[in-house]
Amino acid sequence: MVSRQDLQSANKILIKVGTSVLTKLDGTVALGRVGHLVEEICELLQEGKQIAFVSSGSTWVGRRKLKQQEELTRSLSNGNLTSLSCENPHNNVVENKRAFAACGQSGLMSLYDTLFTQKNVLCSQVLLTNHDLEIDSYRDNVKETIEHMMSLGIIPIINENDVVKFLHNSGNEQSTSPSSENLFTNNDALASILGSLLKVDLLVLLTDVDGLYEKPPGTEGPNKVIPTFIVNNNCQENVKFECGGGGIGQGTGGMTAKIEAAENAIKNGVKYVMISSGKIKSPITRVINGEEIGTLFVDKQETNGSSLPQLLQEEEESNTKMAQNAKLASLQLSLLSDKKRNEILQTIAKELLNRKEEIIRENEKDLQKAKEMNITGPLFNRLKLTSDKIDTLSKGISQISEMTEPTIGKVIRKTEISKSLHLEQITVPIGVLLIIFESRPDVLPQIAALSIKTGNGVLMKGGKEAIYSCRMLHKIIIDSIEKVIHTENIQKEENNQQSLISKAIGLVEARKDIDELLKMNEYIDLVIPRGGNTLVKYIQENTKIPVLGHADGICHIYIDKHADLEKAKMIVKDAKTDYPSACNSVETLLIDNEFKYCKELLEELTKNNEIKLFANTNTFEKLISMNISVVESNDTKLFTTEYGNTGLTVHFVEDLNESIGHINKYGSHHTDCIVSEDQQAIDLFLKSVDSACVFHNCSTRFADGFRFGLGAEVGISTGRIHARGPVGLEGLLTTKWILTSRDCDLVKEYSGQGCKNYLFEA
């Protein structure tokens, strides 16, 4: 099935922008909008993509320029000049449009040249007629020239040559090339022909409407944009109507022209065509990123033969259905025995090793796409799945399966309420989790394993840059569940019921799906965002579902005056350089003013530029006097900066109490450490620092579910309710109370003249 996420892999792209996008009603150019479009195109070039640009608008822009010239000339000739306005019934409208196009084209090209030059990008002008694309040798020259410019990073700006297009035909003139009349009559058709000729991966038609609607504008009742239009599908004839795209008289196309252009492009080899509004913010980027905007045209073969109504129904119901299924499946999963859930985990661990080559092959697709998007450094490393990483994943899941203590139904407390009433508090799954993580695909099987072990359903949304890896890992998990359930010798009715269990583990791919799922508090019980500050805060502000996680990872190490120098060197270096982009990497180093070996410590940290130090003015001057390499920063956010690289804030404190106060004020309550040999200082620090994890003489990188012996983690929580710190199995469980009577118990029997008494015995 086609996915909008696949648009990110499009390398050769043709963008056509309509007159209504490029210009305003008064004929002036929409400079802000055009400038932003140019910026988007230049960003695509930087990602290594090849771009061609079909631009309308010359006739509309030229119309205004000629009207202004007409008024000027009339004023100079005392009003004796015959009007050039196309409203004049005595004037030659065809000749006016030729002149409009000629005047407007030069102005538009001058603007494009200026805007692209500011971005150090070359552009060129290509004017085409039917004749140029009808004759084989001419058409080959057009193709070769445009492709050569695209390969060099030059933007070909292509337009229909309107100067010769509007041929005057009095009725007795005959075209010497009748077939050329039908080749193209507008820039939409021209873009379609060029898309096929250049074999582009994606054709984007930007217009003044949001996409293709289910019904014509003005029709009573709700009217929604059709997200997917299947070419070669007979059921779509009812949506071919005229709307937008020239409806205000600016251009020569319309929605019908765009639909025809899109269909012809798909039929002639263009894989994807998108019709979308060019008036929204960042339209090109949002299309290529796979956002749910506009109407995507695909060939019927790309949809596995699905019809349009099927696709629309699937699109509308998929998120709700996924959440509903996860809820039902989680109940079935929780009813499985611990042994059966462990068997599923053991199967997943084995399949990860058995299908390692498949995983790496799919991961290579993500890595290649990341290179094209210029993703480098820590983000690229997070994305990469190596043989060793897969081995570690398999081992971690095996460890989870080997945990023998029951997770569901564990009795936490027993109380004899009375001689006939028995009360138990037992562990139960939370229900359905929605977990959003960024570029690390190895997180997916860890989360799934913890969810299966604890009987929770889970919907997982990975980063767009890891889409192929996530799909492969999700498939392995689903295959493993179905393999175990299928081989179980159970009755037919039970088998039908249990076949739903694989739905407990869902994969969410589109970004817009998250907004919908955040509203489904009747199906989803807990959201765990694993990402940056922006992501976490967005989730917290846009859902009624409880959110578990942390917004920042501002971790500290305090070097006490009684710290051992060699331990300090090793601990700080490990905490900063082992995985600089991790949330448990140290970001601020606090040094006691009385620590005697400050210079030696900082020299070791900055050796070979391994760690880059940042400090405020006071600390900066002190370090400069020691001849330590440091960057001065007066940024008010210095103490709350999460670098994500080898940057490290350094700050001097007067004593232990100041360090504790600094951490509690500026920290994110994630993980903080003291390096010291003074037991009294150690005890006070461990008790006073208000963080989820507080360490002594060890790297902050130990704040991890696997390193805590939890098998894995779904995230780290800095909140105070439910779970805190690395969230493993116990953090994914809640409790319920089971009260049973050996007789028949009534409240009134325990009050007044009742015959029963409370015992409350443990």
XYZ file of C-alpha atoms in Angstrom, residues 205-584:
380
model
C 0.743 21.102 -8.525
C 0.294 24.063 -6.183
C -2.989 25.906 -6.521
C -5.372 28.133 -4.521
C -7.465 25.335 -2.981
C -6.587 22.678 -0.419
C -6.954 19.797 -2.854
C -9.628 17.846 -4.660
C -12.924 17.942 -2.753
C -15.590 15.251 -2.567
C -18.208 17.676 -3.916
C -18.154 20.921 -5.925
C -17.779 24.164 -3.917
C -21.089 25.612 -2.749
C -22.732 22.210 -2.367
C -24.750 21.902 0.822
C -23.468 19.700 3.596
C -19.934 18.805 4.721
C -17.273 18.755 2.036
C -13.866 17.194 2.671
C -10.637 16.997 0.709
C -10.079 13.600 -0.872
C -6.723 12.467 0.556
C -5.989 9.867 -2.144
C -7.141 9.781 -5.768
C -6.622 6.500 -7.604
C -5.967 6.797 -11.314
C -7.530 4.086 -13.538
C -10.413 3.744 -11.084
C -13.901 3.990 -12.555
C -15.633 5.088 -9.350
C -14.064 8.545 -9.490
C -15.946 10.073 -12.392
C -18.271 11.899 -9.984
C -15.442 14.056 -8.606
C -14.376 15.597 -11.913
C -15.663 19.116 -11.531
C -14.364 22.647 -11.909
C -13.179 24.497 -8.827
C -10.349 26.803 -7.779
C -7.156 27.150 -9.759
C -8.217 29.997 -11.949
C -11.725 30.420 -10.655
C -11.034 34.118 -10.106
C -9.895 34.660 -13.658
C -6.180 34.800 -12.993
C -5.056 31.688 -14.824
C -6.106 29.430 -17.664
C -6.343 26.162 -15.756
C -8.796 24.905 -13.186
C -9.337 21.830 -11.062
C -10.505 19.797 -14.045
C -7.301 20.691 -15.887
C -5.264 19.696 -12.847
C -7.047 16.356 -12.473
C -6.491 15.592 -16.144
C -2.845 16.625 -15.854
C -2.359 14.464 -12.767
C -4.038 11.440 -14.341
C -2.009 11.745 -17.542
C 1.218 12.059 -15.577
C 0.461 8.909 -13.548
C -0.525 6.982 -16.681
C 2.756 7.994 -18.310
C 5.089 6.873 -15.560
C 5.142 9.560 -12.841
C 4.807 7.654 -9.571
C 3.235 10.404 -7.440
C 1.308 13.582 -8.203
C 0.151 15.943 -5.473
C -2.430 18.717 -5.809
C -2.261 21.012 -2.798
C -2.645 24.604 -1.719
C 0.352 26.823 -2.369
C -0.964 29.438 0.054
C -0.285 27.484 3.233
C 2.985 27.730 5.152
C 5.854 25.654 3.652
C 3.654 23.752 1.166
C 6.485 21.994 -0.689
C 8.277 20.842 2.463
C 5.051 19.602 4.030
C 4.130 17.631 0.922
C 7.528 15.931 0.759
C 7.521 15.243 4.508
C 4.357 13.216 4.026
C 1.930 15.464 5.894
C -1.762 14.840 5.311
C -2.407 17.829 3.074
C -3.766 18.004 -0.450
C -4.782 15.125 -2.708
C -2.246 12.455 -3.605
C -2.681 10.829 -7.017
C -1.380 7.273 -7.410
C -1.823 4.455 -9.857
C -4.255 1.714 -8.896
C -1.373 -0.786 -8.861
C 0.250 1.198 -6.020
C -2.848 0.684 -3.835
C -2.960 -3.111 -4.213
C -6.186 -2.728 -6.140
C -8.124 -0.901 -3.424
C -10.996 1.254 -4.616
C -11.414 4.909 -3.705
C -14.260 4.288 -1.234
C -12.111 1.605 0.416
C -9.187 3.976 0.774
C -11.328 6.797 2.106
C -13.004 4.508 4.603
C -9.655 3.075 5.688
C -8.226 6.578 6.063
C -11.124 7.763 8.210
C -11.339 4.662 10.353
C -7.719 3.571 10.614
C -6.732 5.563 13.694
C -9.933 4.935 15.623
C -9.936 1.289 14.592
C -6.279 0.900 15.548
C -6.932 2.338 18.997
C -10.103 0.241 19.463
C -8.306 -2.934 18.415
C -5.386 -2.176 20.707
C -7.824 -1.784 23.615
C -9.574 -5.086 22.900
C -6.323 -6.894 22.148
C -4.688 -5.659 25.347
C -7.433 -7.372 27.350
C -6.796 -10.631 25.488
C -3.038 -10.250 25.900
C -3.408 -9.784 29.654
C -5.402 -13.042 29.861
C -2.531 -15.067 28.425
C -0.391 -16.881 30.947
C 3.032 -15.491 31.875
C 4.507 -18.530 30.153
C 2.741 -17.765 26.883
C 3.730 -14.087 26.894
C 7.328 -15.119 27.622
C 7.178 -17.516 24.691
C 6.201 -14.617 22.434
C 9.191 -12.621 23.703
C 11.567 -15.547 23.158
C 10.273 -15.883 19.614
C 10.830 -12.173 18.950
C 14.398 -12.436 20.300
C 15.148 -15.375 17.990
C 13.518 -13.766 14.955
C 15.560 -10.585 15.389
C 18.686 -12.717 14.938
C 17.226 -14.909 12.184
C 16.111 -11.880 10.151
C 19.088 -9.657 10.899
C 19.966 -9.259 7.207
C 16.426 -8.109 6.398
C 16.545 -5.553 9.219
C 19.903 -4.155 8.099
C 18.715 -4.012 4.474
C 15.663 -1.950 5.422
C 17.757 0.189 7.742
C 20.077 0.956 4.805
C 17.116 2.566 3.033
C 16.627 4.884 6.001
C 20.349 5.654 6.132
C 20.428 6.476 2.435
C 17.438 8.764 2.828
C 19.120 10.366 5.841
C 22.228 11.086 3.768
C 20.078 12.721 1.098
C 18.513 14.857 3.850
C 21.993 15.760 5.175
C 21.352 14.064 8.525
C 24.749 13.546 10.175
C 26.428 13.168 13.558
C 24.494 11.887 16.596
C 21.152 11.752 14.758
C 22.638 9.568 12.021
C 24.293 7.301 14.588
C 21.009 6.884 16.461
C 19.353 5.821 13.235
C 21.917 3.180 12.305
C 21.222 -0.460 13.190
C 24.354 -2.584 13.304
C 24.746 -6.311 13.825
C 25.937 -5.630 17.384
C 22.910 -3.429 18.129
C 20.551 -6.171 16.941
C 22.393 -8.736 19.073
C 21.989 -6.440 22.092
C 18.296 -5.992 21.326
C 17.768 -9.732 21.143
C 19.656 -10.277 24.404
C 17.644 -7.576 26.195
C 14.321 -9.080 25.100
C 15.505 -12.537 26.190
C 16.329 -11.103 29.617
C 12.817 -9.682 29.905
C 11.324 -13.088 29.036
C 13.486 -14.771 31.685
C 12.136 -12.618 34.515
C 10.211 -15.278 36.403
C 8.299 -13.149 38.886
C 4.710 -12.690 37.655
C 3.942 -9.210 36.365
C 0.161 -9.480 36.171
C -1.820 -10.565 39.192
C 1.042 -10.175 41.665
C -0.421 -9.717 45.145
C 0.944 -6.563 46.752
C -1.205 -6.536 49.877
C -3.629 -8.857 51.658
C -6.040 -7.741 54.345
C -8.639 -9.668 56.327
C -11.347 -7.011 56.555
C -13.422 -9.282 58.724
C -13.898 -12.981 59.316
C -15.857 -13.190 56.059
C -14.287 -10.423 53.907
C -10.896 -10.853 52.217
C -9.194 -7.946 50.353
C -6.251 -8.127 47.941
C -4.421 -5.479 45.958
C -2.949 -6.957 42.743
C -1.007 -5.667 39.752
C -2.785 -5.187 36.408
C -1.800 -3.636 33.062
C -2.378 0.079 32.541
C -4.221 -0.631 29.269
C -3.108 0.995 26.013
C 0.044 3.081 25.745
C 0.837 5.652 23.074
C 4.613 5.983 22.823
C 6.223 8.562 20.553
C 9.934 8.344 19.939
C 12.358 9.962 17.518
C 15.058 8.577 15.258
C 16.110 5.445 17.226
C 14.423 2.406 15.613
C 15.970 0.071 18.220
C 13.549 1.595 20.753
C 10.592 -0.068 19.005
C 11.244 -3.727 19.924
C 12.237 -2.723 23.478
C 8.935 -0.934 23.989
C 6.962 -3.755 22.392
C 8.666 -6.328 24.608
C 7.879 -4.459 27.819
C 4.281 -3.995 26.694
C 3.830 -7.684 25.887
C 5.398 -8.733 29.198
C 3.020 -6.478 31.142
C -0.068 -7.233 29.028
C -0.408 -3.682 27.694
C -1.447 -2.682 24.214
C 0.832 -0.104 22.615
C 0.687 2.262 19.656
C 4.171 3.375 18.590
C 5.150 6.366 16.469
C 8.767 6.485 15.356
C 10.593 9.236 13.522
C 9.912 9.691 9.812
C 13.617 9.134 9.148
C 13.338 5.543 10.504
C 10.196 4.488 8.656
C 11.614 1.449 6.811
C 13.413 0.112 9.892
C 10.311 0.547 12.069
C 8.115 -1.243 9.546
C 10.489 -4.207 9.433
C 10.844 -4.477 13.216
C 7.080 -4.139 13.687
C 6.478 -6.899 11.138
C 8.863 -9.232 12.977
C 6.996 -8.597 16.247
C 3.574 -9.205 14.679
C 4.813 -12.333 12.890
C 6.208 -13.647 16.184
C 2.938 -13.070 18.059
C 0.897 -14.753 15.355
C 3.337 -17.664 15.159
C 3.013 -18.408 18.881
C -0.758 -17.941 19.012
C -1.317 -19.973 15.838
C 0.663 -22.971 17.080
C -1.258 -23.115 20.342
C -3.735 -25.968 20.405
C -6.931 -24.132 21.366
C -10.573 -24.351 20.465
C -11.891 -22.564 17.401
C -13.893 -19.907 19.272
C -10.952 -19.120 21.485
C -8.679 -18.996 18.461
C -10.904 -16.415 16.807
C -10.799 -14.368 19.961
C -7.059 -14.663 20.428
C -6.257 -13.884 16.797
C -6.842 -10.254 17.759
C -3.804 -10.279 20.072
C -1.382 -9.156 17.351
C -3.405 -5.934 17.116
C -2.148 -5.049 20.591
C 1.089 -3.780 19.001
C 0.333 -0.982 16.514
C 2.613 1.151 14.357
C 1.618 4.761 13.643
C 3.343 6.294 10.618
C 1.836 9.691 9.807
C 2.504 12.739 11.956
C -1.097 13.928 11.696
C -2.272 10.643 13.236
C -0.751 11.688 16.553
C -3.094 14.666 16.879
C -6.078 12.372 16.341
C -4.836 9.722 18.765
C -4.180 12.316 21.474
C -7.940 12.915 21.541
C -8.822 9.236 22.059
C -8.778 9.124 25.839
C -11.553 6.512 25.782
C -9.089 4.007 24.239
C -5.607 5.233 25.206
C -4.609 5.281 28.875
C -1.084 6.727 28.947
C 1.146 8.735 26.583
C 4.928 8.431 26.836
C 6.797 10.875 24.585
C 10.493 10.103 24.109
C 12.044 13.131 22.497
C 13.045 16.724 22.863
C 11.559 19.453 24.982
C 9.366 20.752 22.151
C 7.774 17.351 21.529
C 7.051 16.655 25.189
C 5.526 20.060 25.847
C 3.378 19.809 22.713
C 2.014 16.444 23.871
C 1.341 17.729 27.381
C -0.576 20.736 26.065
C -2.670 18.836 23.515
C -4.157 15.848 25.298
C -6.358 14.927 28.250
C -4.573 11.572 28.508
C -1.992 11.324 31.326
C 1.560 11.944 30.068
C 4.612 10.227 31.548
C 8.088 11.428 30.634
C 10.598 14.217 30.867
C 10.887 17.431 28.895
C 14.632 17.999 29.407
C 17.759 16.106 30.351
C 19.771 18.740 32.235
C 22.055 16.406 34.195
C 24.748 17.665 36.610
C 27.957 16.375 38.091
C 29.206 18.135 41.217
C 32.932 17.843 41.964
C 33.161 18.135 45.738
C 36.258 19.569 47.384
C 37.049 16.049 48.631
C 36.736 14.437 45.186
C 39.374 12.056 43.838
C 40.946 13.611 40.698
C 41.281 10.400 38.673
C 37.719 9.339 39.452
C 36.478 12.811 38.499
C 38.291 12.673 35.141
C 36.888 9.264 34.215
C 33.337 9.917 35.428
C 32.896 13.284 33.663
C 34.438 12.049 30.396
C 32.229 8.965 30.355
C 29.092 10.961 31.227
C 29.750 13.451 28.411
C 31.374 11.469 25.593
C 29.883 7.952 25.824
C 26.664 9.099 24.081
C 26.499 12.918 24.010
C 22.999 13.113 22.542
C 21.418 10.858 25.193
C 19.120 12.416 27.789
C 21.325 11.066 30.596
